[in-house]
PDB file of C-alpha atoms and ligand atoms in Angstrom:
ATOM      1  CA  MET S  12      16.636 -67.545  11.132  1.00 94.00           C
ATOM      2  CA  ARG S  13      15.626 -65.193  14.645  1.00 97.00           C
ATOM      3  CA  ILE S  14      11.940 -65.492  15.833  1.00 98.00           C
ATOM      4  CA  VAL S  15      10.148 -64.396  19.271  1.00 98.00           C
ATOM      5  CA  LEU S  16       7.630 -65.427  19.834  1.00 98.00           C
ATOM      6  CA  LEU S  17       4.183 -64.246  21.088  1.00 98.00           C
ATOM      7  CA  GLY S  18       0.598 -64.790  23.022  1.00 97.00           C
ATOM      8  CA  PRO S  19      -0.528 -64.828  25.622  1.00 96.00           C
ATOM      9  CA  PRO S  20       0.995 -66.884  29.220  1.00 93.00           C
ATOM     10  CA  GLY S  21      -0.559 -70.399  28.039  1.00 90.00           C
ATOM     11  CA  ALA S  22      -0.758 -69.796  24.865  1.00 94.00           C
ATOM     12  CA  GLY S  23       1.313 -73.546  24.058  1.00 92.00           C
ATOM     13  CA  LYS S  24       3.597 -71.380  23.189  1.00 94.00           C
ATOM     14  CA  GLY S  25       6.674 -73.562  25.062  1.00 91.00           C
ATOM     15  CA  THR S  26       5.678 -76.589  23.711  1.00 91.00           C
ATOM     16  CA  GLN S  27       5.514 -74.720  20.073  1.00 96.00           C
ATOM     17  CA  ALA S  28       8.719 -73.733  20.515  1.00 96.00           C
ATOM     18  CA  GLN S  29      10.255 -77.429  21.550  1.00 93.00           C
ATOM     19  CA  TYR S  30       8.937 -78.039  17.576  1.00 95.00           C
ATOM     20  CA  ILE S  31       9.439 -74.638  15.859  1.00 97.00           C
ATOM     21  CA  SER S  32      13.841 -75.117  17.698  1.00 96.00           C
ATOM     22  CA  THR S  33      14.477 -78.570  16.071  1.00 95.00           C
ATOM     23  CA  LEU S  34      12.637 -78.020  12.813  1.00 94.00           C
ATOM     24  CA  PHE S  35      14.405 -75.115  12.160  1.00 94.00           C
ATOM     25  CA  LYS S  36      17.452 -76.456  14.038  1.00 95.00           C
ATOM     26  CA  ILE S  37      17.989 -73.666  15.945  1.00 96.00           C
ATOM     27  CA  PRO S  38      17.896 -73.048  20.694  1.00 97.00           C
ATOM     28  CA  HIS S  39      15.002 -72.622  22.131  1.00 96.00           C
ATOM     29  CA  ILE S  40      16.024 -69.685  24.672  1.00 97.00           C
ATOM     30  CA  SER S  41      12.681 -69.291  26.815  1.00 96.00           C
ATOM     31  CA  THR S  42      13.358 -66.501  29.532  1.00 96.00           C
ATOM     32  CA  GLY S  43      10.889 -67.339  31.985  1.00 94.00           C
ATOM     33  CA  ASP S  44      13.012 -70.947  31.577  1.00 91.00           C
ATOM     34  CA  ILE S  45      16.197 -69.798  32.380  1.00 93.00           C
ATOM     35  CA  PHE S  46      15.080 -67.164  35.239  1.00 94.00           C
ATOM     36  CA  MET S  47      12.680 -70.671  37.155  1.00 90.00           C
ATOM     37  CA  ARG S  48      16.038 -72.842  36.805  1.00 89.00           C
ATOM     38  CA  ASN S  49      17.810 -69.797  38.681  1.00 92.00           C
ATOM     39  CA  VAL S  50      14.728 -69.920  41.388  1.00 91.00           C
ATOM     40  CA  SER S  51      15.762 -73.838  41.915  1.00 88.00           C
ATOM     41  CA  LYS S  52      19.275 -74.305  42.068  1.00 92.00           C
ATOM     42  CA  GLY S  53      18.701 -70.424  44.634  1.00 94.00           C
ATOM     43  CA  THR S  54      21.180 -67.631  42.989  1.00 94.00           C
ATOM     44  CA  GLU S  55      20.622 -64.230  44.016  1.00 94.00           C
ATOM     45  CA  LEU S  56      19.311 -64.045  40.352  1.00 93.00           C
ATOM     46  CA  GLY S  57      16.695 -66.087  41.475  1.00 94.00           C
ATOM     47  CA  LEU S  58      15.824 -65.333  44.513  1.00 95.00           C
ATOM     48  CA  LYS S  59      15.549 -61.690  43.087  1.00 94.00           C
ATOM     49  CA  ALA S  60      12.973 -63.044  40.694  1.00 95.00           C
ATOM     50  CA  LYS S  61      10.757 -65.242  42.102  1.00 94.00           C
ATOM     51  CA  GLU S  62       9.071 -62.685  44.309  1.00 92.00           C
ATOM     52  CA  TYR S  63       7.754 -60.953  41.030  1.00 94.00           C
ATOM     53  CA  MET S  64       7.452 -64.913  39.454  1.00 93.00           C
ATOM     54  CA  ASN S  65       4.973 -66.237  41.959  1.00 89.00           C
ATOM     55  CA  LYS S  66       2.733 -62.775  42.048  1.00 89.00           C
ATOM     56  CA  GLY S  67       2.340 -63.282  38.060  1.00 90.00           C
ATOM     57  CA  GLN S  68       4.051 -60.050  37.378  1.00 94.00           C
ATOM     58  CA  LEU S  69       7.188 -59.321  35.107  1.00 96.00           C
ATOM     59  CA  VAL S  70      10.409 -59.723  36.576  1.00 97.00           C
ATOM     60  CA  PRO S  71      12.309 -55.334  36.373  1.00 96.00           C
ATOM     61  CA  ASP S  72      14.067 -54.781  32.876  1.00 94.00           C
ATOM     62  CA  GLU S  73      17.116 -54.010  34.180  1.00 90.00           C
ATOM     63  CA  LEU S  74      17.126 -57.961  35.293  1.00 93.00           C
ATOM     64  CA  THR S  75      15.485 -59.254  31.821  1.00 96.00           C
ATOM     65  CA  ILE S  76      17.514 -57.698  30.026  1.00 94.00           C
ATOM     66  CA  SER S  77      20.918 -58.197  30.658  1.00 91.00           C
ATOM     67  CA  LEU S  78      21.232 -61.562  31.124  1.00 92.00           C
ATOM     68  CA  VAL S  79      19.333 -62.338  27.489  1.00 95.00           C
ATOM     69  CA  GLU S  80      21.930 -60.131  26.061  1.00 93.00           C
ATOM     70  CA  SER S  81      24.560 -61.674  27.729  1.00 91.00           C
ATOM     71  CA  ARG S  82      22.681 -65.469  25.893  1.00 94.00           C
ATOM     72  CA  LEU S  83      22.416 -63.382  22.541  1.00 94.00           C
ATOM     73  CA  ARG S  84      26.704 -63.274  22.501  1.00 92.00           C
ATOM     74  CA  GLU S  85      27.139 -67.281  22.618  1.00 94.00           C
ATOM     75  CA  ASP S  86      28.686 -69.433  20.716  1.00 94.00           C
ATOM     76  CA  ASP S  87      25.418 -71.893  19.591  1.00 95.00           C
ATOM     77  CA  VAL S  88      23.259 -68.652  18.869  1.00 94.00           C
ATOM     78  CA  LYS S  89      25.089 -67.700  15.589  1.00 91.00           C
ATOM     79  CA  ASP S  90      22.959 -68.858  13.248  1.00 90.00           C
ATOM     80  CA  GLY S  91      20.181 -67.640  14.981  1.00 95.00           C
ATOM     81  CA  TYR S  92      17.349 -68.372  17.674  1.00 97.00           C
ATOM     82  CA  LEU S  93      14.126 -68.418  19.098  1.00 98.00           C
ATOM     83  CA  LEU S  94      13.316 -66.327  21.893  1.00 98.00           C
ATOM     84  CA  ASP S  95      10.143 -67.037  24.054  1.00 97.00           C
ATOM     85  CA  GLY S  96       8.724 -64.793  26.484  1.00 96.00           C
ATOM     86  CA  PHE S  97      11.242 -61.633  25.281  1.00 97.00           C
ATOM     87  CA  PRO S  98      10.673 -59.088  24.630  1.00 98.00           C
ATOM     88  CA  ARG S  99       6.888 -58.569  27.282  1.00 97.00           C
ATOM     89  CA  THR S 100       7.243 -55.399  26.943  1.00 97.00           C
ATOM     90  CA  VAL S 101       8.049 -52.522  24.542  1.00 96.00           C
ATOM     91  CA  ASN S 102      11.394 -51.309  26.225  1.00 96.00           C
ATOM     92  CA  GLN S 103      12.563 -54.429  26.026  1.00 97.00           C
ATOM     93  CA  ALA S 104      11.602 -54.875  22.071  1.00 97.00           C
ATOM     94  CA  GLU S 105      13.672 -51.610  21.401  1.00 97.00           C
ATOM     95  CA  VAL S 106      16.507 -52.485  23.532  1.00 96.00           C
ATOM     96  CA  LEU S 107      16.065 -55.865  21.120  1.00 97.00           C
ATOM     97  CA  CYS S 108      16.415 -54.575  18.208  1.00 97.00           C
ATOM     98  CA  SER S 109      18.979 -52.559  19.084  1.00 96.00           C
ATOM     99  CA  PHE S 110      21.080 -54.875  20.297  1.00 95.00           C
ATOM    100  CA  LEU S 111      20.726 -57.079  17.170  1.00 95.00           C
ATOM    101  CA  GLU S 112      20.923 -53.018  14.441  1.00 95.00           C
ATOM    102  CA  GLU S 113      25.145 -53.218  16.659  1.00 94.00           C
ATOM    103  CA  SER S 114      25.874 -55.642  14.250  1.00 89.00           C
ATOM    104  CA  GLY S 115      23.520 -55.591  11.707  1.00 94.00           C
ATOM    105  CA  GLU S 116      21.029 -58.345  11.709  1.00 94.00           C
ATOM    106  CA  SER S 117      17.350 -57.727  12.488  1.00 95.00           C
ATOM    107  CA  LEU S 118      14.387 -60.077  13.337  1.00 97.00           C
ATOM    108  CA  ASP S 119      13.082 -62.422  11.085  1.00 97.00           C
ATOM    109  CA  VAL S 120      10.086 -62.761  12.649  1.00 98.00           C
ATOM    110  CA  ALA S 121       7.089 -62.709  15.607  1.00 98.00           C
ATOM    111  CA  LEU S 122       4.812 -65.417  15.630  1.00 98.00           C
ATOM    112  CA  LEU S 123       1.723 -64.889  17.785  1.00 98.00           C
ATOM    113  CA  ILE S 124      -0.624 -68.049  19.201  1.00 98.00           C
ATOM    114  CA  ASP S 125      -3.564 -66.167  19.196  1.00 97.00           C
ATOM    115  CA  VAL S 126      -5.460 -67.244  21.890  1.00 96.00           C
ATOM    116  CA  PRO S 127      -8.699 -65.582  23.712  1.00 94.00           C
ATOM    117  CA  THR S 128      -8.806 -64.643  26.908  1.00 89.00           C
ATOM    118  CA  SER S 129     -11.765 -67.362  28.491  1.00 89.00           C
ATOM    119  CA  PHE S 130      -8.964 -70.228  26.383  1.00 90.00           C
ATOM    120  CA  ILE S 131      -6.785 -69.716  28.567  1.00 92.00           C
ATOM    121  CA  LYS S 132      -8.525 -69.441  31.823  1.00 89.00           C
ATOM    122  CA  GLU S 133     -10.150 -73.131  31.221  1.00 88.00           C
ATOM    123  CA  ARG S 134      -7.347 -74.761  30.067  1.00 88.00           C
ATOM    124  CA  MET S 135      -4.268 -73.289  32.387  1.00 90.00           C
ATOM    125  CA  PRO S 136      -5.295 -75.333  35.364  1.00 89.00           C
ATOM    126  CA  GLY S 137      -4.554 -78.195  33.352  1.00 93.00           C
ATOM    127  CA  ARG S 138      -1.406 -76.890  32.521  1.00 93.00           C
ATOM    128  CA  ARG S 139       2.332 -79.785  34.378  1.00 95.00           C
ATOM    129  CA  ILE S 140       5.960 -78.955  34.082  1.00 93.00           C
ATOM    130  CA  CYS S 141       8.784 -80.376  34.782  1.00 93.00           C
ATOM    131  CA  PRO S 142      10.951 -78.739  36.961  1.00 89.00           C
ATOM    132  CA  ASN S 143      14.835 -80.232  35.365  1.00 90.00           C
ATOM    133  CA  CYS S 144      13.983 -79.958  32.008  1.00 89.00           C
ATOM    134  CA  SER S 145      10.985 -77.245  32.011  1.00 86.00           C
ATOM    135  CA  ALA S 146       9.035 -79.468  29.564  1.00 90.00           C
ATOM    136  CA  THR S 147       5.680 -79.001  29.517  1.00 90.00           C
ATOM    137  CA  TYR S 148       2.399 -80.893  29.663  1.00 93.00           C
ATOM    138  CA  HIS S 149      -1.219 -81.012  30.215  1.00 93.00           C
ATOM    139  CA  VAL S 150      -3.193 -83.209  32.325  1.00 94.00           C
ATOM    140  CA  GLU S 151      -6.174 -83.141  29.195  1.00 92.00           C
ATOM    141  CA  PHE S 152      -4.903 -82.036  25.892  1.00 90.00           C
ATOM    142  CA  ASN S 153      -1.200 -83.191  26.796  1.00 91.00           C
ATOM    143  CA  PRO S 154      -0.536 -85.861  29.000  1.00 96.00           C
ATOM    144  CA  PRO S 155       2.786 -87.478  29.761  1.00 97.00           C
ATOM    145  CA  LYS S 156       2.995 -91.558  28.752  1.00 97.00           C
ATOM    146  CA  VAL S 157       3.871 -91.860  32.939  1.00 97.00           C
ATOM    147  CA  ASP S 158       0.961 -89.786  34.521  1.00 96.00           C
ATOM    148  CA  ASN S 159       3.003 -87.278  36.050  1.00 96.00           C
ATOM    149  CA  ILE S 160       6.236 -88.273  35.269  1.00 98.00           C
ATOM    150  CA  CYS S 161       8.077 -85.945  32.458  1.00 97.00           C
ATOM    151  CA  ASP S 162       8.489 -88.452  29.416  1.00 97.00           C
ATOM    152  CA  ILE S 163      12.230 -86.460  29.019  1.00 96.00           C
ATOM    153  CA  CYS S 164      14.106 -87.409  31.815  1.00 97.00           C
ATOM    154  CA  GLN S 165      11.036 -89.502  34.022  1.00 97.00           C
ATOM    155  CA  THR S 166      11.164 -86.504  36.489  1.00 96.00           C
ATOM    156  CA  GLY S 167       8.173 -85.904  38.593  1.00 97.00           C
ATOM    157  CA  LEU S 168       6.009 -83.058  36.669  1.00 97.00           C
ATOM    158  CA  VAL S 169       5.090 -79.736  39.489  1.00 95.00           C
ATOM    159  CA  GLN S 170       2.335 -77.596  38.888  1.00 93.00           C
ATOM    160  CA  ARG S 171       3.909 -73.573  38.275  1.00 88.00           C
ATOM    161  CA  LYS S 172       2.705 -71.574  41.309  1.00 86.00           C
ATOM    162  CA  ASP S 173       1.846 -68.608  38.749  1.00 87.00           C
ATOM    163  CA  ASP S 174      -0.631 -71.072  37.326  1.00 90.00           C
ATOM    164  CA  LEU S 175      -2.737 -70.678  39.730  1.00 89.00           C
ATOM    165  CA  PRO S 176      -5.898 -68.964  39.384  1.00 87.00           C
ATOM    166  CA  GLN S 177      -5.226 -65.103  41.627  1.00 87.00           C
ATOM    167  CA  ALA S 178      -1.126 -64.977  39.371  1.00 88.00           C
ATOM    168  CA  VAL S 179      -3.114 -66.495  36.108  1.00 91.00           C
ATOM    169  CA  GLU S 180      -5.407 -63.345  36.611  1.00 91.00           C
ATOM    170  CA  GLU S 181      -2.565 -60.444  37.258  1.00 92.00           C
ATOM    171  CA  ARG S 182      -0.322 -62.385  34.047  1.00 93.00           C
ATOM    172  CA  LEU S 183      -2.838 -61.838  31.556  1.00 94.00           C
ATOM    173  CA  LYS S 184      -3.229 -58.188  32.579  1.00 95.00           C
ATOM    174  CA  VAL S 185       0.385 -57.885  33.111  1.00 96.00           C
ATOM    175  CA  TYR S 186       0.277 -59.344  29.047  1.00 96.00           C
ATOM    176  CA  SER S 187      -2.614 -56.891  28.139  1.00 96.00           C
ATOM    177  CA  GLU S 188      -1.237 -53.937  29.641  1.00 97.00           C
ATOM    178  CA  PHE S 189       2.712 -54.824  28.280  1.00 97.00           C
ATOM    179  CA  THR S 190       3.117 -57.409  25.749  1.00 97.00           C
ATOM    180  CA  VAL S 191       0.145 -56.991  23.735  1.00 97.00           C
ATOM    181  CA  PRO S 192       1.010 -53.312  22.345  1.00 97.00           C
ATOM    182  CA  LEU S 193       4.435 -55.534  20.732  1.00 97.00           C
ATOM    183  CA  ILE S 194       2.413 -56.965  17.913  1.00 97.00           C
ATOM    184  CA  GLU S 195       1.922 -53.509  16.804  1.00 98.00           C
ATOM    185  CA  PHE S 196       5.078 -52.827  16.991  1.00 98.00           C
ATOM    186  CA  PHE S 197       6.615 -55.951  15.038  1.00 98.00           C
ATOM    187  CA  GLU S 198       3.380 -54.976  12.398  1.00 98.00           C
ATOM    188  CA  LYS S 199       5.072 -52.033  11.792  1.00 98.00           C
ATOM    189  CA  LYS S 200       8.044 -53.716  11.434  1.00 96.00           C
ATOM    190  CA  GLY S 201       5.897 -55.869   8.796  1.00 97.00           C
ATOM    191  CA  ILE S 202       7.489 -59.536  11.128  1.00 97.00           C
ATOM    192  CA  VAL S 203       3.839 -60.009  12.610  1.00 98.00           C
ATOM    193  CA  LYS S 204       2.619 -64.332  11.813  1.00 97.00           C
ATOM    194  CA  LYS S 205      -0.047 -65.490  12.978  1.00 98.00           C
ATOM    195  CA  VAL S 206      -1.951 -68.452  14.017  1.00 98.00           C
ATOM    196  CA  ASP S 207      -4.240 -70.262  15.569  1.00 97.00           C
ATOM    197  CA  GLY S 208      -3.532 -72.049  19.297  1.00 96.00           C
ATOM    198  CA  THR S 209      -6.686 -72.864  19.851  1.00 95.00           C
ATOM    199  CA  LEU S 210      -6.331 -76.082  17.704  1.00 95.00           C
ATOM    200  CA  GLU S 211      -5.163 -79.355  18.190  1.00 93.00           C
ATOM    201  CA  ILE S 212      -1.217 -79.222  19.408  1.00 93.00           C
ATOM    202  CA  GLU S 213      -0.843 -81.043  15.662  1.00 96.00           C
ATOM    203  CA  GLU S 214      -2.464 -78.029  14.518  1.00 97.00           C
ATOM    204  CA  VAL S 215      -1.295 -75.151  15.845  1.00 98.00           C
ATOM    205  CA  SER S 216       2.147 -77.091  14.647  1.00 98.00           C
ATOM    206  CA  LYS S 217       1.407 -77.308  11.601  1.00 97.00           C
ATOM    207  CA  SER S 218      -0.186 -73.189  10.889  1.00 98.00           C
ATOM    208  CA  ILE S 219       3.046 -72.716  12.564  1.00 98.00           C
ATOM    209  CA  ALA S 220       5.209 -75.282   9.069  1.00 97.00           C
ATOM    210  CA  LYS S 221       3.002 -73.141   7.147  1.00 96.00           C
ATOM    211  CA  VAL S 222       2.967 -70.092   7.847  1.00 96.00           C
ATOM    212  CA  LEU S 223       7.152 -70.467   8.165  1.00 96.00           C
ATOM    213  CA  LYS S 224       7.251 -72.463   5.222  1.00 92.00           C
ATOM    214  CA  GLU S 225       9.481 -70.039   2.893  1.00 91.00           C
ATOM    215  CA  TYR S 226      12.368 -70.278   6.041  1.00 89.00           C
ATOM    216  CA  ILE S 227      12.067 -73.556   5.894  1.00 81.00           C
ATOM    217  CA  ASP S 228      15.253 -74.780   3.360  1.00 74.00           C
TER     218      ASP S 228
HETATM  219  P1  AMP X   9       7.688 -67.702  31.948  1.00 75.50           P
HETATM  220  O1  AMP X   9       7.422 -68.707  31.417  1.00 75.50           O
HETATM  221  O2  AMP X   9       7.468 -67.008  30.214  1.00 75.50           O
HETATM  222  O3  AMP X   9       5.413 -67.795  31.458  1.00 75.50           O
HETATM  223  O4  AMP X   9       7.551 -66.681  32.689  1.00 75.50           O
HETATM  224  C1  AMP X   9       7.389 -66.755  33.834  1.00 75.50           C
HETATM  225  C2  AMP X   9       7.837 -65.753  34.416  1.00 75.50           C
HETATM  226  O5  AMP X   9       9.689 -64.957  34.888  1.00 75.50           O
HETATM  227  C3  AMP X   9       6.973 -64.454  33.938  1.00 75.50           C
HETATM  228  O6  AMP X   9       5.556 -64.493  34.523  1.00 75.50           O
HETATM  229  C4  AMP X   9       7.458 -63.814  34.467  1.00 75.50           C
HETATM  230  O7  AMP X   9       7.699 -62.669  35.877  1.00 75.50           O
HETATM  231  C5  AMP X   9       9.050 -63.716  33.721  1.00 75.50           C
HETATM  232  N1  AMP X   9       9.694 -63.449  33.055  1.00 75.50           N
HETATM  233  C6  AMP X   9       9.741 -64.333  32.014  1.00 75.50           C
HETATM  234  N2  AMP X   9       9.988 -63.378  30.231  1.00 75.50           N
HETATM  235  C7  AMP X   9      10.357 -62.349  30.766  1.00 75.50           C
HETATM  236  C8  AMP X   9      10.248 -61.069  30.330  1.00 75.50           C
HETATM  237  N3  AMP X   9      10.483 -60.948  29.264  1.00 75.50           N
HETATM  238  N4  AMP X   9      10.543 -59.478  31.272  1.00 75.50           N
HETATM  239  C9  AMP X   9      10.243 -59.701  32.688  1.00 75.50           C
HETATM  240  N5  AMP X   9       9.555 -60.859  33.527  1.00 75.50           N
HETATM  241  C10 AMP X   9      10.178 -62.116  32.193  1.00 75.50           C
END
């Protein structure tokens, strides 16, 4: 099962990705998380990516694509994976599809978590993440059990720099210019499934299980 997750920043892709990854027992590959881990470790890639990320802009394709291709050559992705945050441009999608074709593979589903922009702007300021394990929370809609502490690894939660209002505006602009065209790209391939991302987290998960039920053993 090979899935790509689509949807604007703050649509709940990270949260639902954890659910989908457990449901299908496939690895969750988030380019945003990989970049962020590199930023916190201060690697060369992290230093390069940081300047784009903090402004809410896309990291250039030459850095992003090679990162994903090497991840997709690892052993644990043989039976499928869930890509979260990649592809984000039509060029990235074309490269991904050609990469898969080389080994006679293709994507099964492009799952769109649909949320209007007005909703995102309201929801984003409350988002918190764990800098250690990348789990995502929301102070109101998905709070941790202990205030500001990650349920999974007990690390203190932080607010992402790019979740601050100015960067959110830029990320939404980038999303509509570069990522929205991907919906049509995948529609032409007949693989888009859509769920309403404005519902409660559990309701969104239920809708996902419903639209993907033909793939569940
Ligand atoms: P995310 O956690 O998916 O919102 O990603 C955080 C940031 O990482 C984005 O705002 C971009 O700066 C960068 N990033 C993640 N995935 C990609 C990608 N596929 N292409 C370019 N930049 C990306």
